[in-house]
Coordinates of C-alpha atoms (C1' of nucleotides) in Angstrom, one line a residue:
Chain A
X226 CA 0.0 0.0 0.0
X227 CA 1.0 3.5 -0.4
X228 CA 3.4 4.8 2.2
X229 CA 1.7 7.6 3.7
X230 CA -1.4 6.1 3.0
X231 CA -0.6 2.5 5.0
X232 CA 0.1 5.1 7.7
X233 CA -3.1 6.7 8.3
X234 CA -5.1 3.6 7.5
X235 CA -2.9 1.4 10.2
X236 CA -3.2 4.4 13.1
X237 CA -6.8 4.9 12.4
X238 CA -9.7 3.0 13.8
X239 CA -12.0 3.5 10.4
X240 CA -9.3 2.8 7.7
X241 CA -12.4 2.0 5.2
X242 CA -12.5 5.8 5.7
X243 CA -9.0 6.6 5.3
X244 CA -9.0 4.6 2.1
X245 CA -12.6 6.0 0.7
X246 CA -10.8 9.7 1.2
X247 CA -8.1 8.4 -0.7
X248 CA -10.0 7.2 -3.3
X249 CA -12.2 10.5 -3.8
X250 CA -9.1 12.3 -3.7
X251 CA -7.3 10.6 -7.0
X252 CA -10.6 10.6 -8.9
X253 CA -10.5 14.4 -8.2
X254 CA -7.0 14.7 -9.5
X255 CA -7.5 12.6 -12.5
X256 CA -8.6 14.1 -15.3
X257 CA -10.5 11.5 -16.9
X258 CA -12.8 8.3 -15.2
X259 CA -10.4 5.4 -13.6
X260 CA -11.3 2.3 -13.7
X261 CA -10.8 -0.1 -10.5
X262 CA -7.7 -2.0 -11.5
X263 CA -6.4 1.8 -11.9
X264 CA -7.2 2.7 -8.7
X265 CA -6.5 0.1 -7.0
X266 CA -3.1 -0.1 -8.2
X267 CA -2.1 3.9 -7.6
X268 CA -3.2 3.4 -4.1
X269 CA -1.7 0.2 -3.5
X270 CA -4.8 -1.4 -2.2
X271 CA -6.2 -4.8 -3.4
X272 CA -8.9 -4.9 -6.0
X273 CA -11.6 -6.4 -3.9
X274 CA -11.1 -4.1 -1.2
X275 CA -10.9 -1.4 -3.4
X276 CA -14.0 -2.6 -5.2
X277 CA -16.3 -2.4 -2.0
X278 CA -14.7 0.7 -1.2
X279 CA -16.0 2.1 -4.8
X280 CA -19.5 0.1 -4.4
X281 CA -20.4 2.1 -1.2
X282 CA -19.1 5.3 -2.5
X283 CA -20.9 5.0 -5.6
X284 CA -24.7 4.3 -2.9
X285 CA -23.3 7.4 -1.4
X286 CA -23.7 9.2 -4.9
X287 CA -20.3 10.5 -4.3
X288 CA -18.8 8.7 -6.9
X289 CA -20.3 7.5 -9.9
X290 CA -19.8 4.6 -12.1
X291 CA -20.4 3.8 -15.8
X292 CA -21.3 0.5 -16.2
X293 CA -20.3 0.3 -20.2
X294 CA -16.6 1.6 -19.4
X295 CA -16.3 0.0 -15.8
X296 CA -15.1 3.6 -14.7
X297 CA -15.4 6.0 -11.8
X298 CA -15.5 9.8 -11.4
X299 CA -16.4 12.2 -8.8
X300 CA -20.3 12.6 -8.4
X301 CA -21.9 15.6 -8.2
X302 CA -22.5 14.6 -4.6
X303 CA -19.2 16.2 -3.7
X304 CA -20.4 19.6 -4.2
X305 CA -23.5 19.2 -2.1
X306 CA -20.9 19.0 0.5
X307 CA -19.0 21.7 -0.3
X308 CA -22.4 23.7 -1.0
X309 CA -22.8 22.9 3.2
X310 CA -19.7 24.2 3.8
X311 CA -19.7 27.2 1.7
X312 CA -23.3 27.6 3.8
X313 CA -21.7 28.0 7.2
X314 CA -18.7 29.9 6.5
X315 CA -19.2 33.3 7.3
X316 CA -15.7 34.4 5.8
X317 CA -17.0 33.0 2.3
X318 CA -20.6 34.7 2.2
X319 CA -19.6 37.7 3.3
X320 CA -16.8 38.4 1.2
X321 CA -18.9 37.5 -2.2
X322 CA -20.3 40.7 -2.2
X323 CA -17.3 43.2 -1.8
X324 CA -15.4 40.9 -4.3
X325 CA -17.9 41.4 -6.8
X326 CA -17.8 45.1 -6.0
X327 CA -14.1 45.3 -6.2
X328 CA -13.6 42.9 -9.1
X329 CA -16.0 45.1 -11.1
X330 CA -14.8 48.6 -10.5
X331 CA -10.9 47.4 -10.9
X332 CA -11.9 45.1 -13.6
X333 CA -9.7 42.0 -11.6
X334 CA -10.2 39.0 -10.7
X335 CA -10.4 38.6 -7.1
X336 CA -10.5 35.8 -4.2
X337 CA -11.5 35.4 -0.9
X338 CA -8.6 32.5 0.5
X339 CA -8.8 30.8 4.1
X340 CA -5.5 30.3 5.8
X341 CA -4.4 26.9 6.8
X342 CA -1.3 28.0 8.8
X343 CA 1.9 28.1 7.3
X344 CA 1.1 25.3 5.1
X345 CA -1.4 26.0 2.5
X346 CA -4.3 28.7 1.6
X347 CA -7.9 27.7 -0.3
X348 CA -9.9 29.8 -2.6
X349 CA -13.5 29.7 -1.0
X350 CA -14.9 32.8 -3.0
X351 CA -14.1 34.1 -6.4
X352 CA -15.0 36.8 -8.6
X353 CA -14.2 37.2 -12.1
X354 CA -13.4 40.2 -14.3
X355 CA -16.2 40.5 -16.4
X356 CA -14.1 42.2 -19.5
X357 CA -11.2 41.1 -20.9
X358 CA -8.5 38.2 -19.7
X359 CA -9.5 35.8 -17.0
X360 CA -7.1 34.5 -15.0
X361 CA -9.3 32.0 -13.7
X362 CA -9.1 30.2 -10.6
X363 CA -11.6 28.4 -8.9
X364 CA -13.1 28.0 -5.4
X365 CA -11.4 25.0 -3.8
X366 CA -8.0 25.6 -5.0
X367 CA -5.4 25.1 -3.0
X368 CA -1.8 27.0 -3.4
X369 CA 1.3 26.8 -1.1
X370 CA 1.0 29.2 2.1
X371 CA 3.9 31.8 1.5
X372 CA 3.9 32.1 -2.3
X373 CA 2.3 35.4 -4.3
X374 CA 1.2 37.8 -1.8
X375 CA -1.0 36.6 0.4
X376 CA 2.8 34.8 1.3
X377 CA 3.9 38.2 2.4
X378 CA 0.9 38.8 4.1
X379 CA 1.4 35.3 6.4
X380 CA 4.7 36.1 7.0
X381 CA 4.4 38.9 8.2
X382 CA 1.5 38.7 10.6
X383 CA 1.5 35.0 11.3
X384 CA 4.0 35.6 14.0
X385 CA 6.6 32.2 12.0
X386 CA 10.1 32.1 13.0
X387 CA 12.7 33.0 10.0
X388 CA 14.0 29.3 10.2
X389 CA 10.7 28.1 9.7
X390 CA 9.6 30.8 7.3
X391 CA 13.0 30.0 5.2
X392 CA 12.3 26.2 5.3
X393 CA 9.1 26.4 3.7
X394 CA 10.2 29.3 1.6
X395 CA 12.8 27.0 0.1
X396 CA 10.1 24.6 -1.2
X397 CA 7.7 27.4 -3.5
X398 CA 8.3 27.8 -7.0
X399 CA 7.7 31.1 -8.7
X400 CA 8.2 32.0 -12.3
X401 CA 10.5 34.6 -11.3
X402 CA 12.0 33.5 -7.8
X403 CA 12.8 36.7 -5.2
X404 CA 16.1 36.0 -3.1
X405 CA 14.9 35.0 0.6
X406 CA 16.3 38.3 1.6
X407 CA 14.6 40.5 -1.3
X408 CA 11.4 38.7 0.3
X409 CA 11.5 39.6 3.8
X410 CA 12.3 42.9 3.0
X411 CA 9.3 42.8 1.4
X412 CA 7.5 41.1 3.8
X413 CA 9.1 43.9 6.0
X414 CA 7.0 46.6 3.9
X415 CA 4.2 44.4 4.0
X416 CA 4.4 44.8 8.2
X417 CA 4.5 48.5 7.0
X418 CA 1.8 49.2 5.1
X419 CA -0.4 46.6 6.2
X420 CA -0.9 44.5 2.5
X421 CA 1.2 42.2 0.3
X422 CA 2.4 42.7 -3.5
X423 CA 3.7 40.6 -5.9
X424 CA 5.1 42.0 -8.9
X425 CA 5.2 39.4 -11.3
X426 CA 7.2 37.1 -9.0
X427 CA 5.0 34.5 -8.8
X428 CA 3.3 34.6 -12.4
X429 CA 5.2 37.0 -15.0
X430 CA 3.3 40.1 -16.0
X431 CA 0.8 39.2 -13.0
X432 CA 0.3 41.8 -10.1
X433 CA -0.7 40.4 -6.7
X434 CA -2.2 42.0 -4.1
X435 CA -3.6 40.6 -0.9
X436 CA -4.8 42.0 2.2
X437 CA -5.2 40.3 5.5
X438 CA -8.5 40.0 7.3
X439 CA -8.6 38.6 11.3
X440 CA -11.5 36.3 11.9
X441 CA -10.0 37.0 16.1
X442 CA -6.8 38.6 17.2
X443 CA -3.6 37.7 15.9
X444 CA -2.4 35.8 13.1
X445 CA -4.8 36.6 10.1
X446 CA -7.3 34.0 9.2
X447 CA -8.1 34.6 5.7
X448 CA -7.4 37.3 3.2
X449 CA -8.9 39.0 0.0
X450 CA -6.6 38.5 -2.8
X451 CA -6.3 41.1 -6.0
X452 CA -5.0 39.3 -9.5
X453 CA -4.6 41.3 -12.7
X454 CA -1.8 41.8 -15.6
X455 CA 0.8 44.0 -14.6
X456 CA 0.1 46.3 -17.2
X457 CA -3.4 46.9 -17.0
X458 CA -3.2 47.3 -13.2
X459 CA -0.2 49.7 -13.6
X460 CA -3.0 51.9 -15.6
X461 CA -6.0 51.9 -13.6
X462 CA -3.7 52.6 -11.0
X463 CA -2.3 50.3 -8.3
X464 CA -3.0 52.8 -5.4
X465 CA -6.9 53.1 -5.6
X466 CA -6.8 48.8 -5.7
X467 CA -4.5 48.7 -2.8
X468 CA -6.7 51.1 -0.8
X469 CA -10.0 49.7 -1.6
X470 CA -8.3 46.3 -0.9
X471 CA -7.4 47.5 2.8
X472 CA -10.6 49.2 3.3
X473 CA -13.1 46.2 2.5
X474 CA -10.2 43.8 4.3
X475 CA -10.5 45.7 7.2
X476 CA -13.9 46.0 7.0
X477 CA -14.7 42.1 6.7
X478 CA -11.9 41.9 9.8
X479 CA -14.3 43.8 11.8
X480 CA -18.0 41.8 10.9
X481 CA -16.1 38.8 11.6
X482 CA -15.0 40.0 15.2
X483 CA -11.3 40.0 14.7
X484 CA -9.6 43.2 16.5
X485 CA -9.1 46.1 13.9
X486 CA -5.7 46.7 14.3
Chain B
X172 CA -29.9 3.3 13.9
X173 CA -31.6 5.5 11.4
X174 CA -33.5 3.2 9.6
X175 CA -32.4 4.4 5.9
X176 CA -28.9 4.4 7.5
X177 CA -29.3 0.9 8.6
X178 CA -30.0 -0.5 5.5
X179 CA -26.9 0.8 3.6
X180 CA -24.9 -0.2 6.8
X181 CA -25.8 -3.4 6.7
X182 CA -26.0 -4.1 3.0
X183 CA -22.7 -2.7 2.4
X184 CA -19.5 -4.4 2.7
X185 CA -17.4 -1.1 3.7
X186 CA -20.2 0.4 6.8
X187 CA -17.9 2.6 7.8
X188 CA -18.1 4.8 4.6
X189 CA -22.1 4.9 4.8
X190 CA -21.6 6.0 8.6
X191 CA -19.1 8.6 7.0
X192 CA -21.1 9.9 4.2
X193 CA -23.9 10.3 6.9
X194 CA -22.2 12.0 9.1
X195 CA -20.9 14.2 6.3
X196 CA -24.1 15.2 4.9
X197 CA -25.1 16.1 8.6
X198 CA -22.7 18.3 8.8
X199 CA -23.5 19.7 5.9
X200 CA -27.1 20.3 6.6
X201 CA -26.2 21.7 10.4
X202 CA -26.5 25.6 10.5
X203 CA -23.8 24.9 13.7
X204 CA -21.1 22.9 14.3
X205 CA -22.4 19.5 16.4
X206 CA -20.9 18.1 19.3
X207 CA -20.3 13.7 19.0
X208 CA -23.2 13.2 21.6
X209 CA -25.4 15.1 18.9
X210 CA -24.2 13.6 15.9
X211 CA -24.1 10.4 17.0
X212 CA -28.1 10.3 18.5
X213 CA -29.1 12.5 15.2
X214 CA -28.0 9.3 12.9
X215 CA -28.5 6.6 15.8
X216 CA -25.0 5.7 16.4
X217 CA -23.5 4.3 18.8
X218 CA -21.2 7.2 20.1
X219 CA -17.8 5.3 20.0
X220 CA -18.2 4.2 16.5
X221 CA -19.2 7.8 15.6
X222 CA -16.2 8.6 17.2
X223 CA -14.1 6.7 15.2
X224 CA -15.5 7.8 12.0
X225 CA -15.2 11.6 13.4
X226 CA -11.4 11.2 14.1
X227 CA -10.6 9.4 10.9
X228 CA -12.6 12.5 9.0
X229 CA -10.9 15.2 10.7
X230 CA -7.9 13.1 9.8
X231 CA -8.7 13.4 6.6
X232 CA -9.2 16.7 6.5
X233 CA -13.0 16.9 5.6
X234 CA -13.7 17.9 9.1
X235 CA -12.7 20.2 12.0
X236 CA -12.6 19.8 15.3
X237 CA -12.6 22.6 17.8
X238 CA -10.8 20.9 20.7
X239 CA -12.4 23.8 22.7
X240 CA -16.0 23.3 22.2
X241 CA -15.5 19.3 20.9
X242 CA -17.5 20.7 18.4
X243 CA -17.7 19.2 14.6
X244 CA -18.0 21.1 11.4
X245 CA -17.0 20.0 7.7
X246 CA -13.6 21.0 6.8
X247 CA -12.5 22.6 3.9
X248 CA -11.7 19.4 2.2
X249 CA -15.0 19.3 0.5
X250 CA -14.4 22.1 -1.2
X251 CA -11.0 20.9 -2.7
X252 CA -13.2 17.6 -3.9
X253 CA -15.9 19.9 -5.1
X254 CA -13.1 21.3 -7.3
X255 CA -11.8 18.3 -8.5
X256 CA -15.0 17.4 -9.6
X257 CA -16.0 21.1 -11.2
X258 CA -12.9 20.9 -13.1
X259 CA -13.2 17.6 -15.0
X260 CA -17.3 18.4 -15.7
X261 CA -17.6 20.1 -19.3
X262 CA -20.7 20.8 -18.9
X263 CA -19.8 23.1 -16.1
X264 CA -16.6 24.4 -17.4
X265 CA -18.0 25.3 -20.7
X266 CA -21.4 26.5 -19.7
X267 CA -19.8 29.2 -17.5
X268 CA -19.2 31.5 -20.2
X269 CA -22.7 31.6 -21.6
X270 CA -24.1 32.1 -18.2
X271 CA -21.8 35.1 -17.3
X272 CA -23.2 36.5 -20.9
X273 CA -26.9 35.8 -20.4
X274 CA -26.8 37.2 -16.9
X275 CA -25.7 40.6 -17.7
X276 CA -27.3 41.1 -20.9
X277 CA -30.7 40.4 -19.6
X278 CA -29.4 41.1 -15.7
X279 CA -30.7 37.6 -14.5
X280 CA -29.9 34.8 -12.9
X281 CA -28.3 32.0 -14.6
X282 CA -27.7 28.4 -13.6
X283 CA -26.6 25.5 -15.2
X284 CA -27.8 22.5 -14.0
X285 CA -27.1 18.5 -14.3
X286 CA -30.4 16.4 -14.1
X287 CA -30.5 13.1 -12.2
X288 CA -33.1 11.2 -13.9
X289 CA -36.5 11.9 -12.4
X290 CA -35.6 12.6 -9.2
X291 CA -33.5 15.6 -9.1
X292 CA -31.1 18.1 -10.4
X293 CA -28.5 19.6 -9.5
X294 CA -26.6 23.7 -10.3
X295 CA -23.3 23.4 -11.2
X296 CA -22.9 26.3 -12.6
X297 CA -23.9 29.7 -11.4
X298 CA -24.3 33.2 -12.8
X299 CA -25.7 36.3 -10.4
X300 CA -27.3 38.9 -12.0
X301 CA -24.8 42.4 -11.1
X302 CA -27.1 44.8 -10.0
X303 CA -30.8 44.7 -8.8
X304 CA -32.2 41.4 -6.7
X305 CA -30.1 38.7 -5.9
X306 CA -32.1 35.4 -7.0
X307 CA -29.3 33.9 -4.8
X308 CA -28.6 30.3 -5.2
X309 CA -25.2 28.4 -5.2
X310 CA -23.6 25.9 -6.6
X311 CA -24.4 22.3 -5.0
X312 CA -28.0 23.2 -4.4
X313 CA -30.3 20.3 -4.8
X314 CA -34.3 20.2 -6.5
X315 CA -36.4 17.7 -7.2
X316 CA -36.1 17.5 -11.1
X317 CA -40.1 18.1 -12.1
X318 CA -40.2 21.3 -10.1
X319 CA -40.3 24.7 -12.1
X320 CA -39.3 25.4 -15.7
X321 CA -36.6 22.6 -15.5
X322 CA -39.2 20.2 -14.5
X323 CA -41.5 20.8 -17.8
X324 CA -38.1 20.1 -19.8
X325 CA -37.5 16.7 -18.0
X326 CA -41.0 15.7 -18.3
X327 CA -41.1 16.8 -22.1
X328 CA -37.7 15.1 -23.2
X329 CA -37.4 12.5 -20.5
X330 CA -39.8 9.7 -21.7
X331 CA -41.2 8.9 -18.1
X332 CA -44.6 7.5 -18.4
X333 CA -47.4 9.8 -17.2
X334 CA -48.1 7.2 -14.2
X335 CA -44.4 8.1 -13.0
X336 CA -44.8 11.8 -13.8
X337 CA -48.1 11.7 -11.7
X338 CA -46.8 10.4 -8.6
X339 CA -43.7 12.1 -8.2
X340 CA -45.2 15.2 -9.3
X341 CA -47.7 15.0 -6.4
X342 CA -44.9 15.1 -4.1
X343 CA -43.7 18.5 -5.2
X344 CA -44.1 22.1 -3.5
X345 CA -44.8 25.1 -5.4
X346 CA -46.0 28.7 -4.2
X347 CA -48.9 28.3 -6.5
X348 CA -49.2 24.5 -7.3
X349 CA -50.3 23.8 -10.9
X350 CA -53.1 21.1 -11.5
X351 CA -51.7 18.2 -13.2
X352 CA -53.8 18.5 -16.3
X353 CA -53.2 22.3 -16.2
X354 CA -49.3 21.4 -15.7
X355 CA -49.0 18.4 -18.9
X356 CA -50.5 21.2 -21.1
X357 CA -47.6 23.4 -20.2
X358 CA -45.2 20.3 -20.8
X359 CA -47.2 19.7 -24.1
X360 CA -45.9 23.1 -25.2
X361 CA -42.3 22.7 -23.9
X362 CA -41.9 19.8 -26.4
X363 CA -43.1 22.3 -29.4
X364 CA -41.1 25.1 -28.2
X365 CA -38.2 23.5 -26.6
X366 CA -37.9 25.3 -23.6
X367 CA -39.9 25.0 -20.5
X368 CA -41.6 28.1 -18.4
X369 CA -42.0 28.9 -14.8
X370 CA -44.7 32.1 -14.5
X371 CA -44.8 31.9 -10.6
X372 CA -45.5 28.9 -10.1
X373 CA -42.2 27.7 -8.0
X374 CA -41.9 31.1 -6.4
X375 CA -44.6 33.6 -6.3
X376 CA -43.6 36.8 -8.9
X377 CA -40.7 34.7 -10.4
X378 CA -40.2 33.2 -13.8
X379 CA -38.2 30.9 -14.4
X380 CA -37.0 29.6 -17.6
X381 CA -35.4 26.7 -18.8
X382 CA -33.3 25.1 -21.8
X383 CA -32.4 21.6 -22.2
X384 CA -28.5 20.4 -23.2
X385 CA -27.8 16.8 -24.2
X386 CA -24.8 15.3 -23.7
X387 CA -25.7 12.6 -25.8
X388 CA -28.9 11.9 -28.5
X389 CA -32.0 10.9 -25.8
X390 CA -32.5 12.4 -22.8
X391 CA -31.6 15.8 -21.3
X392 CA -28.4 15.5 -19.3
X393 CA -28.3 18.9 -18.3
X394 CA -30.3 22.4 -18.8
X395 CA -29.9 26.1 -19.0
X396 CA -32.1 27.7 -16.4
X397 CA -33.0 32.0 -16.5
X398 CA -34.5 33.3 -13.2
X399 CA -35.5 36.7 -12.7
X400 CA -38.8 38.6 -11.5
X401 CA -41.4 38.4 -13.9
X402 CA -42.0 42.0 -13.7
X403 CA -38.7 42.6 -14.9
X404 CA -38.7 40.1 -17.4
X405 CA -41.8 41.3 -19.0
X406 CA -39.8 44.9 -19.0
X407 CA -36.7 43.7 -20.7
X408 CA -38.6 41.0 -23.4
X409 CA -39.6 37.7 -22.7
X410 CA -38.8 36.7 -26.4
X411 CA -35.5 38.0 -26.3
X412 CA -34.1 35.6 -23.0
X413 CA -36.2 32.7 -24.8
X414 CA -34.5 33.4 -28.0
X415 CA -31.0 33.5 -26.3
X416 CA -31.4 31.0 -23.9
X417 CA -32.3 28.2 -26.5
X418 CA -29.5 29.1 -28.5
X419 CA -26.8 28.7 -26.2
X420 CA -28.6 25.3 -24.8
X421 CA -28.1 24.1 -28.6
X422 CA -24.3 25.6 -28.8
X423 CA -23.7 23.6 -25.8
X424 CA -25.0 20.3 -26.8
X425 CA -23.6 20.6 -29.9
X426 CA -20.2 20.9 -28.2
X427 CA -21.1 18.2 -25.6
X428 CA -21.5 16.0 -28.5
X429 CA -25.4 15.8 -28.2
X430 CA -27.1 15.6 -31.2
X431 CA -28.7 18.8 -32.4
X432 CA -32.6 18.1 -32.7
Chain C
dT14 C1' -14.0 -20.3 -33.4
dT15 C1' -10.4 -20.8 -30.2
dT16 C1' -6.8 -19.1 -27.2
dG17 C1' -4.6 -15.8 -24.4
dT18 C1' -4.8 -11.7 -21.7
dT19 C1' -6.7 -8.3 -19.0
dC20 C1' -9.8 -6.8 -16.0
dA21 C1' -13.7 -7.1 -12.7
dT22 C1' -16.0 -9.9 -9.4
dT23 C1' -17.0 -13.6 -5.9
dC24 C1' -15.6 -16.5 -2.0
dA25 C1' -14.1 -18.3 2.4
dA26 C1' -10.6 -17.8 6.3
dT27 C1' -8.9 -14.5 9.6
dA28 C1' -7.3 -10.1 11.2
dT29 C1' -9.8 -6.2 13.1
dA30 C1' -13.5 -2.6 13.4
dT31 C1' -17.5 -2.2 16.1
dA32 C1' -20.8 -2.2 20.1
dG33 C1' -21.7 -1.5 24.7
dA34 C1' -20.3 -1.2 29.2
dA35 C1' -17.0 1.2 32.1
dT36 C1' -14.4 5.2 32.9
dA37 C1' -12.9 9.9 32.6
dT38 C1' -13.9 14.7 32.0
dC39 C1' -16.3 18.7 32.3
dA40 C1' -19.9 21.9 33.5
dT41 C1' -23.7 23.1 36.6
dT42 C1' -26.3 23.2 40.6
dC43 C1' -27.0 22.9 45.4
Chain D
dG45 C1' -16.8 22.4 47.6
dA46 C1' -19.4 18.3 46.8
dA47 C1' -22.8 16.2 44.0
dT48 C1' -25.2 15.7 39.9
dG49 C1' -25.8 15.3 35.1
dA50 C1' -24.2 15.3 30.6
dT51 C1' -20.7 14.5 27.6
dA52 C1' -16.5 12.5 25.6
dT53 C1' -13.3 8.7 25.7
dT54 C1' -11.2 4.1 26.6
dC55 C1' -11.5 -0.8 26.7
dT56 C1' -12.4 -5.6 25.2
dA57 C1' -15.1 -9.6 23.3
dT58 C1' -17.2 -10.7 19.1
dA59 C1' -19.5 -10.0 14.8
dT60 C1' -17.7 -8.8 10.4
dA61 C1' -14.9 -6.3 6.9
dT62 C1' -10.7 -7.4 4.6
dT63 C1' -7.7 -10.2 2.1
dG64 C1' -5.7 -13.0 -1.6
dA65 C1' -6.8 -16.7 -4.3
dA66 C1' -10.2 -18.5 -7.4
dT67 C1' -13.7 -17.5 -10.7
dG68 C1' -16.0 -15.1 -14.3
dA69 C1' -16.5 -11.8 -18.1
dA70 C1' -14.9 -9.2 -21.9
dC71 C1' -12.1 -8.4 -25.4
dA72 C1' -8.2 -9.0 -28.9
dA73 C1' -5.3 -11.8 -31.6
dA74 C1' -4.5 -16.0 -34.1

DNA sequence: TTTGTTCATTCAATATATAGAATATCATTC
DNA sequence: GAATGATATTCTATATATTGAATGAACAAA
C-alpha cells in the first residue's frame, strides 16, 4: 500500500474511511474516469477491497460509475458537500459581495482565501473580471501558504520564525523566484503598510495584491486577494486597488470580530 | 440506527463509509457545528463508532474539530473535492461563459444545472445577476427534477410515463401548485417550443425559464435555467431571454456532443 | 471459433473494526 | 466544595470487513 497512505489507514480506527478519502481524492485529481484495476493499483490497495470501497461510494452518490466503461469519477454529490460548507462559512458569504464590488470597479479578478497556517491557503470565494483576460481560478483551489502575496501577508503577521519561514520558503516555485532576503524585506513593507504585493514574482506580468482579514486577534485567518496583468493594473492605477483592498479587508476583519488593528 | 442508515450499513461491505457519508451530509445540513453526543443520536450511532469515523474524517481533512468546544463542522476538504470534480465536468466548465453572458445582458440569474433522472437536479454552474435582486442560489444546491421550468423540460424530453410523472409530481411544493392536467399542457408546449416556463408557479412573482443540453442523443443531461422577477422580465422581453437561452442550450449540446434536434 | 490476456468480481478464512459497558472529563447546581 | 448530570473517551469480546486466491467476463489476436 501506499506509504503515507498504510500510515493513516494502520493508526486509524476507520481505515475504510482513510482509504474512501483516498479514493475521492485521485478521482479528483485525475482528469479522466479510472477504472478499479487503476485505482486500486495507484493506491496500493487490493482490487476487492478497493471494489467495496468504490460500491459504497458509488450508494453514497459520491462517486459514480459507468457500467459500459467499468469507470469512476467524482459525483456531483461532492459539491452538495462543499455547498454545506460554503453555507456555514461566514468568511465565504460575506466576502462575495465586496469581491464582486471590487472585481468590477478594478476590472480584476479577485479571491477570498482561508488560511491553513503556514502550510497552505484555499480559494472559497471568487469573482471574475467581467471584460477582458480571465485568470481564472476556482473556489477550492489550494496554493502553497507563502507564495504570491498573500505569502507576504502570512509572514508577516503569522508571527513564524525566519528558520521556519525559510524552510518552507525553500520549497515554493515562482516563475521569477525573489532571493529569501529581497522577500523579507518585502514582507518587512508588508508589516508597514499593512498588505502584500507581488510584482510578477509569482506569475510573469501578473500583479498580486492581498490584504489580510482577522476572523479573532492575531495571526490573520483569511485574506482577500487582488489578481490582474501588470500592465493593465499599472493603468487603472495600483493605489486606488490597494486602498479599496485594505478598506473592505478591514472591514470584513471587523464583521467577523477580529480586533481592527 | 436510522433506519435508511441501517440499511446501507448493513448491506454494504465497507459500513464505515455509509456512517461517514452520513455523518458528512449532517454536517453539511447543520447551521452549527455539532458536538459527538449530537451527531451520534441524530444518525442513531453508537457514540464510539461515531467517534471513530469523526477522528478518521478530521484526519482526513474533511472535518474540523474545535478541541475547545469538541465541536464538529466540515472542513475545507469538501471544497477541494468539489473542485476536483468542477474541473473535470464540461458541462460546467463550458457553460460558464454563456451564463456570465446571459446574466448581464438580460441582468438575470443564470444556472446551469445537471439532471439526475426523475428525481433531481443539481446547479453546477452559477451566474448572479450584477445589479438589482439577488435570486441567490449556489452551486451544489439540490431540487427535485419536475419542479419549475426545468421540471416541464425533464418531463417533455425524458420519456417517463405519465403514471411516473403523476406520482412524483404529487410530491412536489410550489407557491402556486399547478393542476396536473393544467401542468401536462404546459409540458405539451415545452416539447413544441423547446424550452420550458415557470410564470410563478415555483416562487410567487418569479419566472423561471429553462433550456435543455444533451450530452448525448435521448434524454436531457443537463439544462440552461434563466431566473429573474417576472416583472422585470416582462420589462426587458420575454422573447429575447427565450430566443438566447435556447440558442446557447443548442451551442452547448452541440459541443457536448449531443445531437442537435 | 479458439486461445490468451486483462480486468472485474466472488468467495471463504482471519485479522480487526465495532458495540456497549466502564471510565474519565467537564460543566452546573446545590 | 461536593454532588449531579451530561458528555466525551477508553476498553475488550465478538461480529464482520478485509484479504488474496479462485472464478468469471470481456475483449483482442490467431
Amino acid at each position: 500500500m501506499n506509504p503515507e497512505l498504510a500510515q493513516t489507514v494502520k493508526d486509524s480506527k476507520a481505515p475504510a474511511i482513510s482509504r474512501a478519502a483516498a479514493v475521492l481524492r485521485l478521482l479528483g485529481k485525475s482528469d479522466a474516469p479510472l477504472g478499479l484495476g487503476a485505482i486500486a493499483r495507484e493506491l496500493g490497495l487490493v482490487p476487492s477491497t478497493c471494489l467495496y470501497v468504490l460500491r459504497a461510494l458509488v450508494a453514497e452518490e459520491l462517486v459514480s460509475f459507468d457500467a459500459d466503461t467499468k469507470r469512476y469519477a467524482l459525483a456531483s454529490g461532492v459539491l452538495t458537500l462543499a455547498r454545506g460548507w460554503l453555507r456555514r462559512d461566514h468568511f465565504a458569504s460575506m466576502a462575495q459581495a465586496p469581491l464582486d464590488r471590487l472585481a468590477r470597479a478594478f476590472d480584476v479578478t479577485m479571491l477570498g482565501v482561508e488560511i491553513f497556517g503556514i502550510d497552505h491557503i484555499i480559494a472559497v470565494a471568487v469573482s471574475q473580471a467581467g471584460g477582458g483576460f480571465q485568470l481564472s481560478t476556482q473556489v477550492g483551489s489550494r496554493f502553497p501558504a507563502l507564495i504570491s502575496a498573500t505569502g507576504r501577508c502570512i509572514a508577516a503577521f503569522g508571527g513564524y520564525p525566519d528558520k521556519q519561514l525559510e524552510a518552507k520558503f525553500d520549497t515554493l516555485r515562482w516563475d521569477d523566484p525573489p532571493t529569501f532576503a529581497e522577500w523579507q524585506r518585502q514582507v518587512a513593507r508588508t508589516r508597514e503598510t499593512g498588505f502584500g504585493i507581488d510584482e510578477g514574482n509569482y506569475i510573469a506580468g501578473v500583479t498580486v495584491l492581498a490584504a489580510p482579514v482577522r476572523k479573532a486577534r492575531g495571526a490573520p485567518s483569511h485574506a482577500l486577494v487582488a489578481i490582474g496583468l501588470t500592465s493593465a493594473l499599472r493603468r487603472t492605477g495600483l493605489e486606488a486597488v490597494q486602498q479599496a483592498l485594505c478598506d473592505e479587508a478591514r472591514l470584513l476583519t471587523g464583521q467577523l470580530g477580529g480586533e481592527e488593528v
